[in-house]
Amino acid sequence: MSSVSGSPAFKALEGDDEVIIGLEVHCQLDTRTKLFCGCSTDYRDDGPNTHVCPICLGLPGSLPAVNRKAVEFALKVAKALNCRVLEESEFSRKNYFYPDLNKGFQISQYDKPLAVEGWLRIEGDNGEKTVRITRVHMEEDPGRLVHKGGADRPKYTLVDYNRAGIPLIEMVTEPDIRSPKEARRFLNKLRATLEYLGVFDSEKEGSLRVDANISIQPRGWFEAHGKGMEGRGRTEIKNISSYKGVEKALTFEITRQKNLIRRGQRLETATRHFVETRGVTTASRSKEMEQDYRYFPEPDLVPLRVSDWCERIVLPELPDARHNRFMEEYGCSYNHARTLTGDLRVAEFYEKVAAVDPRIAATWVADTLLGELNYRDMNIAKVSPSHFIELLQMLREDVITDKSAVEVLRVILDQLAEGCQCEAPSTCVARLNLAKTADDGLDAVIEEVTEEHPQAVEDFHNGRKEALNFLVGQVMRKTRGRVDPGDVNRRLHEILSHGGT
Amino acid sequence: MISERDVLHIAELADIGIIREELDEFTGQFNDILDYFDILDQVEAGAGAETGLYNVFRDDEVVPSLPPDEILGNAGETEDGFFRAPRVM
Amino acid sequence: MGIFAFSAPDPCNAFITRIPEAEYGDGKLAGVSIAVKDNISTKGIPTTCGSKILEGYIPPYDAHVVELLRAEGAAIVGKTNMDEFGMGTTTENSAYGPTLNPADRERVPGGSSGGSAAAVASGMVAMALGTDTGGSIRCPAAFCGIVGMKPTYGRVSRYGLVAYANSLEQIGPMAANVPDISLLLQVLTCHDPRDSTSITAPYTHTPDPDIHGLKIGVPEEYFGKGVDPRVASIVWEGISLLERLGAEIITCRMPSMDYALAAYYVTCMSEASSNLARFDGVRYGPPADPKKQWHESFQERRRDGFGKEVRRRVMLGTFALSSGYYGKYYAKAQSARRNVAADFSRLFSEVDVLAGPTMPTIAFRLGEKSDPLSMYLSDILTVPANLAGVPAISVPCGKVDGMPVGLQIMGRWCADERVIDVAYAFEEGVSA
């Protein structure tokens, strides 16, 4: 094995490798209609092939017509990612034959994409870093395949074209990402940005797909040479459909590649698929790497000249800006602000409840509520802000302890998880008798008062009834009228009569 | 100059079957035609400016989709509203 | 409102589908019998493009032009025969048998709109729609002795036209005389937002035969060595008539003609290779073999469903777009196109229209042209107008050996009206 131990690949094994990752992210744009036809994009609850027309069905003679809103959304993304929009961009045909691609080509963008050379700041493994965006372009989604048959009967494929023609935005990064965690953080920041722009709904199933490219190189090699080392080919993992999946797939790949490197094997450039259920990547059977897509400009469409339009676009507040604002306006800590602004719905929820007390709200949303929601795999959208405000108020007014508040929250969330209407926090508190009872506080105040006025106590013991009234008055003053005088009277009488000091 | 093997490769790229007997005929014809196309080598690349239409858009308004019988009506094989296609693997 | 009983015999095989009782309504074309080329989608009526691969396909929608015809009351009496997917110059490439030339049934009617031309020429219908990608309206019009026009690119919507070469083709009128062509243009030139290449330029003109002072350019290349001298001679006679009617004849040169045909064929084959990829038998057409694997089944049905010429062009087009060859072929072809357009612009700054023969010869005998390249070469005079998108018409201009010859008039971009005027002047002058 001397040749192996002498090779650069082996030397690099000795702890000084780095992981080089690039991502290609496809997101469905949240328009009302498809990219090239007027079919509704709201297909998920409906039967197969119920949202199709001659255009997205690829009937002979049909022609595409570009959805202005999709272009607007794509420009917003390009601008938010700090890209340069091309003076003139165009649609191109990507030609290949597959049953989910009913025209035999996908209308995409190749030579002249919408925008190039952007960037996104993320939390890297070693502090803040910039991930460069190579290009942003638009393309149409293909249809959906369902594979049938198998052991007992001949295999065939069922096709549903509801999804065919849905507008996609593809964002490609430079290989600037250095770990699966960074990849996950990049995707979270990207997702949040797209949601803040109002162009993407991450709740919709299948609305995001990622292709990840990964290789292991000797530290510094990639930076120095601009490409990988011989024998350290890159793997492309195609069609990962969840954020967690991306991190898992990349983690698995690193282990797989490291094992091969350790055994002295060459790694060729290859395509693999991620099997979500098993958390592994498998070799691809198709000849995707050798595909010649024969791109040429789409002759049924005319060019886009939209750089001026992009200039005029005013972006809404984006995650970083909101982060800073939360720290300034609400006094949130850096970390709380980051958690609260990391998801649009969470940020909006927080702003609805922050008026009670921004600090308490920040802690209870970021630290407690999100944790409880995560545990139940629930979305914050299910929680009523007014209910949460009620809970925060009770906390602030010391009506309940922290422990009780958590209990109330859990009860309510469990009710929601079962699909029932949940009770109001106050109702829950009352039902479970979780309120800090008047007694608890009252005894302490009574003790204080009796200590401060020993003469009155002695007077009471000597049968002077008005001494009791005086003491009740003192207790009322101290509790600022939040306790019922009748209760005070009774309790005071009890304590004094039974000799409780 | 393209060979029979080249023609077979093109047929594979185009996912189009050709009959063995035609291979010889096609190879000869392709060579004649591609030779004729060589005249394009004289043309300067990127010549001329493209003018014409640009920024043609459609509003984001829903247009009713086709009814099911018209969508599936021309298909040979369907199942529960899906189109049936040969297996991909 | 009424029914047109369409019972005329069809000895020339002009029709693929006939409608024996065609409904018609009110309007500019009320009760007029119109044949529609079989690559134009007609709702509820089979549309085959002359191919087996679309046998039995019934479109669930009408092409824009069909909607327009119906709105003006036309009686659509049938779908006409054509070279498969528009690929051909003789209508011999049809899966439904060749169409014969009514002027001589042993000769071809021209192509690819041969069926439409024969239907009009034999008097079966008053008018017809054809499509012209590289001369497919003008060629059969010339060979059969009728009038056929290719409008300016974009003036007639392509929505519903089964695409062969998207950047070159236009639907156009075919009829026995120029006023009928003009009437059809009035109906067909309506902007369609469903076609992104559609321009807003409605044609509302009435033909005007006064051509005094008109400058007519005659490119040398249109009378070059490939042109039959008898055809050249009779077309010159026609041009001389125009001169007698008051026009000024100016000879000129069009150097871009050298590579126009190559640019045309590279472009149309490339676009076709992509346009024809959708016929996988899943949604329409004879179904794919479910027992086979996808690619195998796809390859087989293309082998069996497409004729030889279609398969040749799909393969050559695939090659011209493929990695390593795109620059040499497709990209260069687009540069060549722009040169052709520039040549036209230059000429049209000096003259108003160009004139010459439509075709280099009279109609060939059936089966005469078996070599693809020699077939392609006969398109040399018609393709420039498609490459530049300018309007062009063919009007009957005498006979050679008893066979019709066509005079071609080409005009500036969007000057279809002027082209019609010149053609009308000629037609009137001939009959005078």
Coordinates of N, CA and C in Angstrom, one line a residue, chain A residues 31-39 48-52 54 57 65-69 71 97-99 144 147-148 155-161 285 287 292 294 302-306, chain B residues 9-16 50-68 70-72 74 77-89:
Chain A
T31 N -47.2 32.3 -6.8 CA -48.2 33.1 -7.7 C -49.5 32.4 -7.7
R32 N -50.5 33.1 -8.2 CA -51.8 32.5 -8.4 C -51.9 31.5 -9.5
T33 N -51.2 31.8 -10.6 CA -51.2 30.9 -11.8 C -49.8 30.4 -12.1
K34 N -49.8 29.5 -13.0 CA -48.6 28.9 -13.4 C -47.7 29.9 -14.2
L35 N -46.5 29.4 -14.5 CA -45.5 30.3 -15.2 C -45.9 30.7 -16.6
F36 N -46.4 29.7 -17.3 CA -46.7 30.0 -18.7 C -48.2 29.9 -19.1
C37 N -49.1 29.6 -18.2 CA -50.5 29.5 -18.5 C -51.3 29.9 -17.3
G38 N -52.6 30.1 -17.5 CA -53.5 30.6 -16.5 C -54.1 29.5 -15.5
C39 N -53.5 28.3 -15.5 CA -54.0 27.3 -14.6 C -53.7 27.7 -13.1
P48 N -55.7 14.3 -9.5 CA -54.7 14.4 -10.5 C -55.3 15.0 -11.8
N49 N -54.5 15.8 -12.5 CA -54.8 16.3 -13.8 C -56.1 17.1 -13.8
T50 N -56.3 17.9 -12.7 CA -57.5 18.8 -12.6 C -57.1 20.2 -12.8
H51 N -55.8 20.5 -12.9 CA -55.4 21.9 -13.0 C -54.5 22.0 -14.3
V52 N -55.0 21.5 -15.4 CA -54.2 21.5 -16.6 C -55.0 22.1 -17.8
P54 N -54.3 23.1 -22.4 CA -53.5 22.7 -23.5 C -52.0 23.1 -23.4
L57 N -50.3 21.0 -20.5 CA -50.4 19.6 -20.9 C -49.5 19.3 -22.1
A65 N -47.0 31.7 -22.4 CA -47.2 33.1 -22.2 C -46.7 33.5 -20.8
V66 N -45.7 34.4 -20.6 CA -45.1 34.6 -19.3 C -45.9 35.3 -18.3
N67 N -46.0 34.8 -17.1 CA -46.7 35.3 -15.9 C -45.9 36.5 -15.4
R68 N -46.4 37.7 -15.5 CA -45.8 38.9 -15.0 C -45.4 38.9 -13.6
K69 N -46.3 38.3 -12.8 CA -46.1 38.2 -11.3 C -44.9 37.4 -11.0
V71 N -42.3 37.0 -12.8 CA -41.1 37.8 -13.0 C -40.8 38.8 -11.9
F97 N -35.9 13.7 -22.5 CA -37.1 12.9 -22.7 C -37.5 12.2 -21.4
Y98 N -38.6 12.5 -20.8 CA -39.0 11.8 -19.6 C -40.5 12.0 -19.4
P99 N -41.3 11.1 -18.9 CA -42.7 11.2 -18.9 C -43.3 12.4 -18.1
R144 N -45.6 15.2 -12.0 CA -45.3 14.3 -10.9 C -45.5 12.9 -11.3
H147 N -44.8 5.7 -9.3 CA -44.4 4.4 -9.8 C -45.2 3.3 -9.3
K148 N -45.7 2.5 -10.2 CA -46.7 1.4 -9.7 C -46.2 0.1 -10.2
K155 N -44.3 -3.4 -13.9 CA -44.2 -2.0 -13.4 C -44.7 -1.1 -14.5
Y156 N -45.3 0.1 -14.1 CA -45.6 1.1 -15.0 C -45.6 2.4 -14.2
T157 N -45.8 3.5 -14.9 CA -45.8 4.8 -14.3 C -47.0 5.6 -14.5
L158 N -47.5 6.3 -13.4 CA -48.7 7.1 -13.5 C -48.2 8.6 -13.5
V159 N -48.8 9.4 -14.3 CA -48.4 10.8 -14.4 C -49.5 11.8 -14.1
D160 N -49.2 12.8 -13.3 CA -50.1 13.8 -13.0 C -49.4 15.2 -13.3
Y161 N -50.1 16.0 -14.2 CA -49.5 17.2 -14.7 C -50.0 18.4 -13.9
R285 N -28.9 5.5 -11.0 CA -28.9 4.5 -12.1 C -29.0 5.3 -13.5
K287 N -28.3 8.2 -16.5 CA -27.0 8.7 -17.1 C -27.0 10.2 -17.0
D292 N -26.8 15.7 -22.6 CA -26.6 16.9 -23.5 C -27.9 17.5 -23.7
R294 N -28.8 20.3 -25.1 CA -29.0 21.0 -26.4 C -29.8 22.3 -26.2
V302 N -40.3 36.0 -26.1 CA -39.4 37.1 -26.5 C -38.5 37.5 -25.3
P303 N -37.4 38.2 -25.5 CA -36.5 38.5 -24.4 C -37.1 39.3 -23.3
L304 N -36.4 39.3 -22.1 CA -36.8 40.1 -21.0 C -35.8 41.3 -20.9
R305 N -36.3 42.5 -20.7 CA -35.4 43.6 -20.4 C -36.0 44.2 -19.2
V306 N -35.5 43.7 -18.0 CA -36.2 44.1 -16.8 C -35.2 44.6 -15.7
Chain B
H9 N -25.1 7.2 -32.9 CA -25.0 8.0 -31.7 C -26.0 9.2 -31.7
I10 N -26.1 9.8 -32.8 CA -27.1 10.9 -32.9 C -28.5 10.3 -32.7
A11 N -28.8 9.2 -33.2 CA -30.1 8.6 -33.0 C -30.4 8.3 -31.5
E12 N -29.3 7.9 -30.8 CA -29.5 7.7 -29.4 C -29.7 9.0 -28.6
L13 N -29.0 10.0 -29.0 CA -29.1 11.3 -28.4 C -30.5 11.8 -28.6
A14 N -31.1 11.5 -29.8 CA -32.4 12.0 -30.1 C -33.5 11.1 -29.7
D15 N -33.1 10.0 -29.0 CA -34.0 9.0 -28.6 C -35.0 8.6 -29.7
I16 N -34.4 8.4 -30.9 CA -35.3 8.0 -32.1 C -34.7 6.8 -32.7
E50 N -30.3 42.0 -32.9 CA -31.7 41.5 -32.8 C -32.6 42.7 -32.3
T51 N -33.6 43.0 -33.1 CA -34.6 44.0 -32.5 C -35.9 43.3 -32.5
G52 N -36.9 43.9 -32.0 CA -38.2 43.3 -32.1 C -38.9 43.3 -30.7
L53 N -39.9 42.4 -30.5 CA -40.6 42.4 -29.3 C -39.8 42.0 -28.1
Y54 N -40.1 42.6 -26.9 CA -39.6 42.1 -25.7 C -40.6 42.4 -24.6
N55 N -40.4 41.8 -23.4 CA -41.3 42.0 -22.2 C -42.8 41.8 -22.6
V56 N -43.1 40.7 -23.1 CA -44.5 40.4 -23.4 C -45.0 39.5 -22.2
F57 N -46.0 40.0 -21.4 CA -46.4 39.3 -20.2 C -47.9 39.1 -20.2
R58 N -48.3 38.2 -19.3 CA -49.7 37.9 -19.1 C -50.0 38.2 -17.6
D59 N -51.2 38.6 -17.3 CA -51.6 38.9 -15.9 C -51.7 37.6 -15.1
D60 N -51.5 37.7 -13.8 CA -51.6 36.5 -12.9 C -53.0 36.2 -12.5
E61 N -53.9 36.0 -13.5 CA -55.3 35.7 -13.3 C -55.6 34.3 -13.7
V62 N -56.4 33.6 -12.8 CA -56.7 32.2 -13.1 C -57.7 32.1 -14.3
V63 N -57.3 31.2 -15.2 CA -58.2 30.9 -16.4 C -58.7 29.4 -16.1
P64 N -60.0 29.2 -16.2 CA -60.4 27.8 -15.9 C -59.7 26.7 -16.7
S65 N -59.4 25.7 -16.0 CA -58.6 24.6 -16.6 C -59.6 23.8 -17.5
L66 N -59.1 22.8 -18.3 CA -59.9 22.0 -19.1 C -60.7 21.0 -18.3
P67 N -61.9 20.7 -18.7 CA -62.6 19.6 -17.9 C -62.0 18.2 -18.1
P68 N -62.2 17.3 -17.2 CA -61.4 16.1 -17.1 C -61.6 15.3 -18.4
E70 N -61.9 16.2 -21.4 CA -61.1 16.8 -22.5 C -59.6 16.6 -22.2
I71 N -59.2 16.5 -20.9 CA -57.8 16.3 -20.6 C -57.4 14.9 -20.9
L72 N -58.2 14.0 -20.5 CA -57.9 12.5 -20.6 C -58.4 11.9 -21.9
N74 N -57.9 12.1 -25.1 CA -57.1 11.6 -26.2 C -56.1 10.5 -25.7
E77 N -54.3 5.2 -22.3 CA -54.4 4.5 -21.1 C -54.4 5.5 -19.9
T78 N -55.4 5.4 -19.1 CA -55.5 6.2 -17.9 C -55.9 5.4 -16.7
E79 N -55.6 5.9 -15.5 CA -56.0 5.1 -14.3 C -56.3 6.1 -13.2
D80 N -57.5 6.1 -12.7 CA -57.9 7.0 -11.6 C -57.6 8.5 -11.9
G81 N -57.7 8.9 -13.1 CA -57.4 10.3 -13.4 C -56.0 10.6 -13.7
F82 N -55.1 9.6 -13.6 CA -53.7 9.7 -14.0 C -53.5 9.3 -15.5
F83 N -52.5 9.7 -16.1 CA -52.1 9.1 -17.4 C -51.2 8.0 -17.1
R84 N -51.3 6.9 -17.9 CA -50.4 5.8 -17.8 C -49.2 5.9 -18.8
A85 N -48.0 5.7 -18.3 CA -46.9 5.7 -19.1 C -46.1 4.4 -18.9
P86 N -45.2 4.1 -19.8 CA -44.3 2.9 -19.6 C -43.4 3.2 -18.3
R87 N -42.9 2.1 -17.7 CA -42.1 2.3 -16.5 C -40.8 3.0 -16.9
V88 N -40.3 3.8 -16.0 CA -39.0 4.5 -16.3 C -37.8 3.7 -15.9
M89 N -37.9 2.8 -15.1 CA -36.7 2.0 -14.7 C -36.8 0.7 -15.3

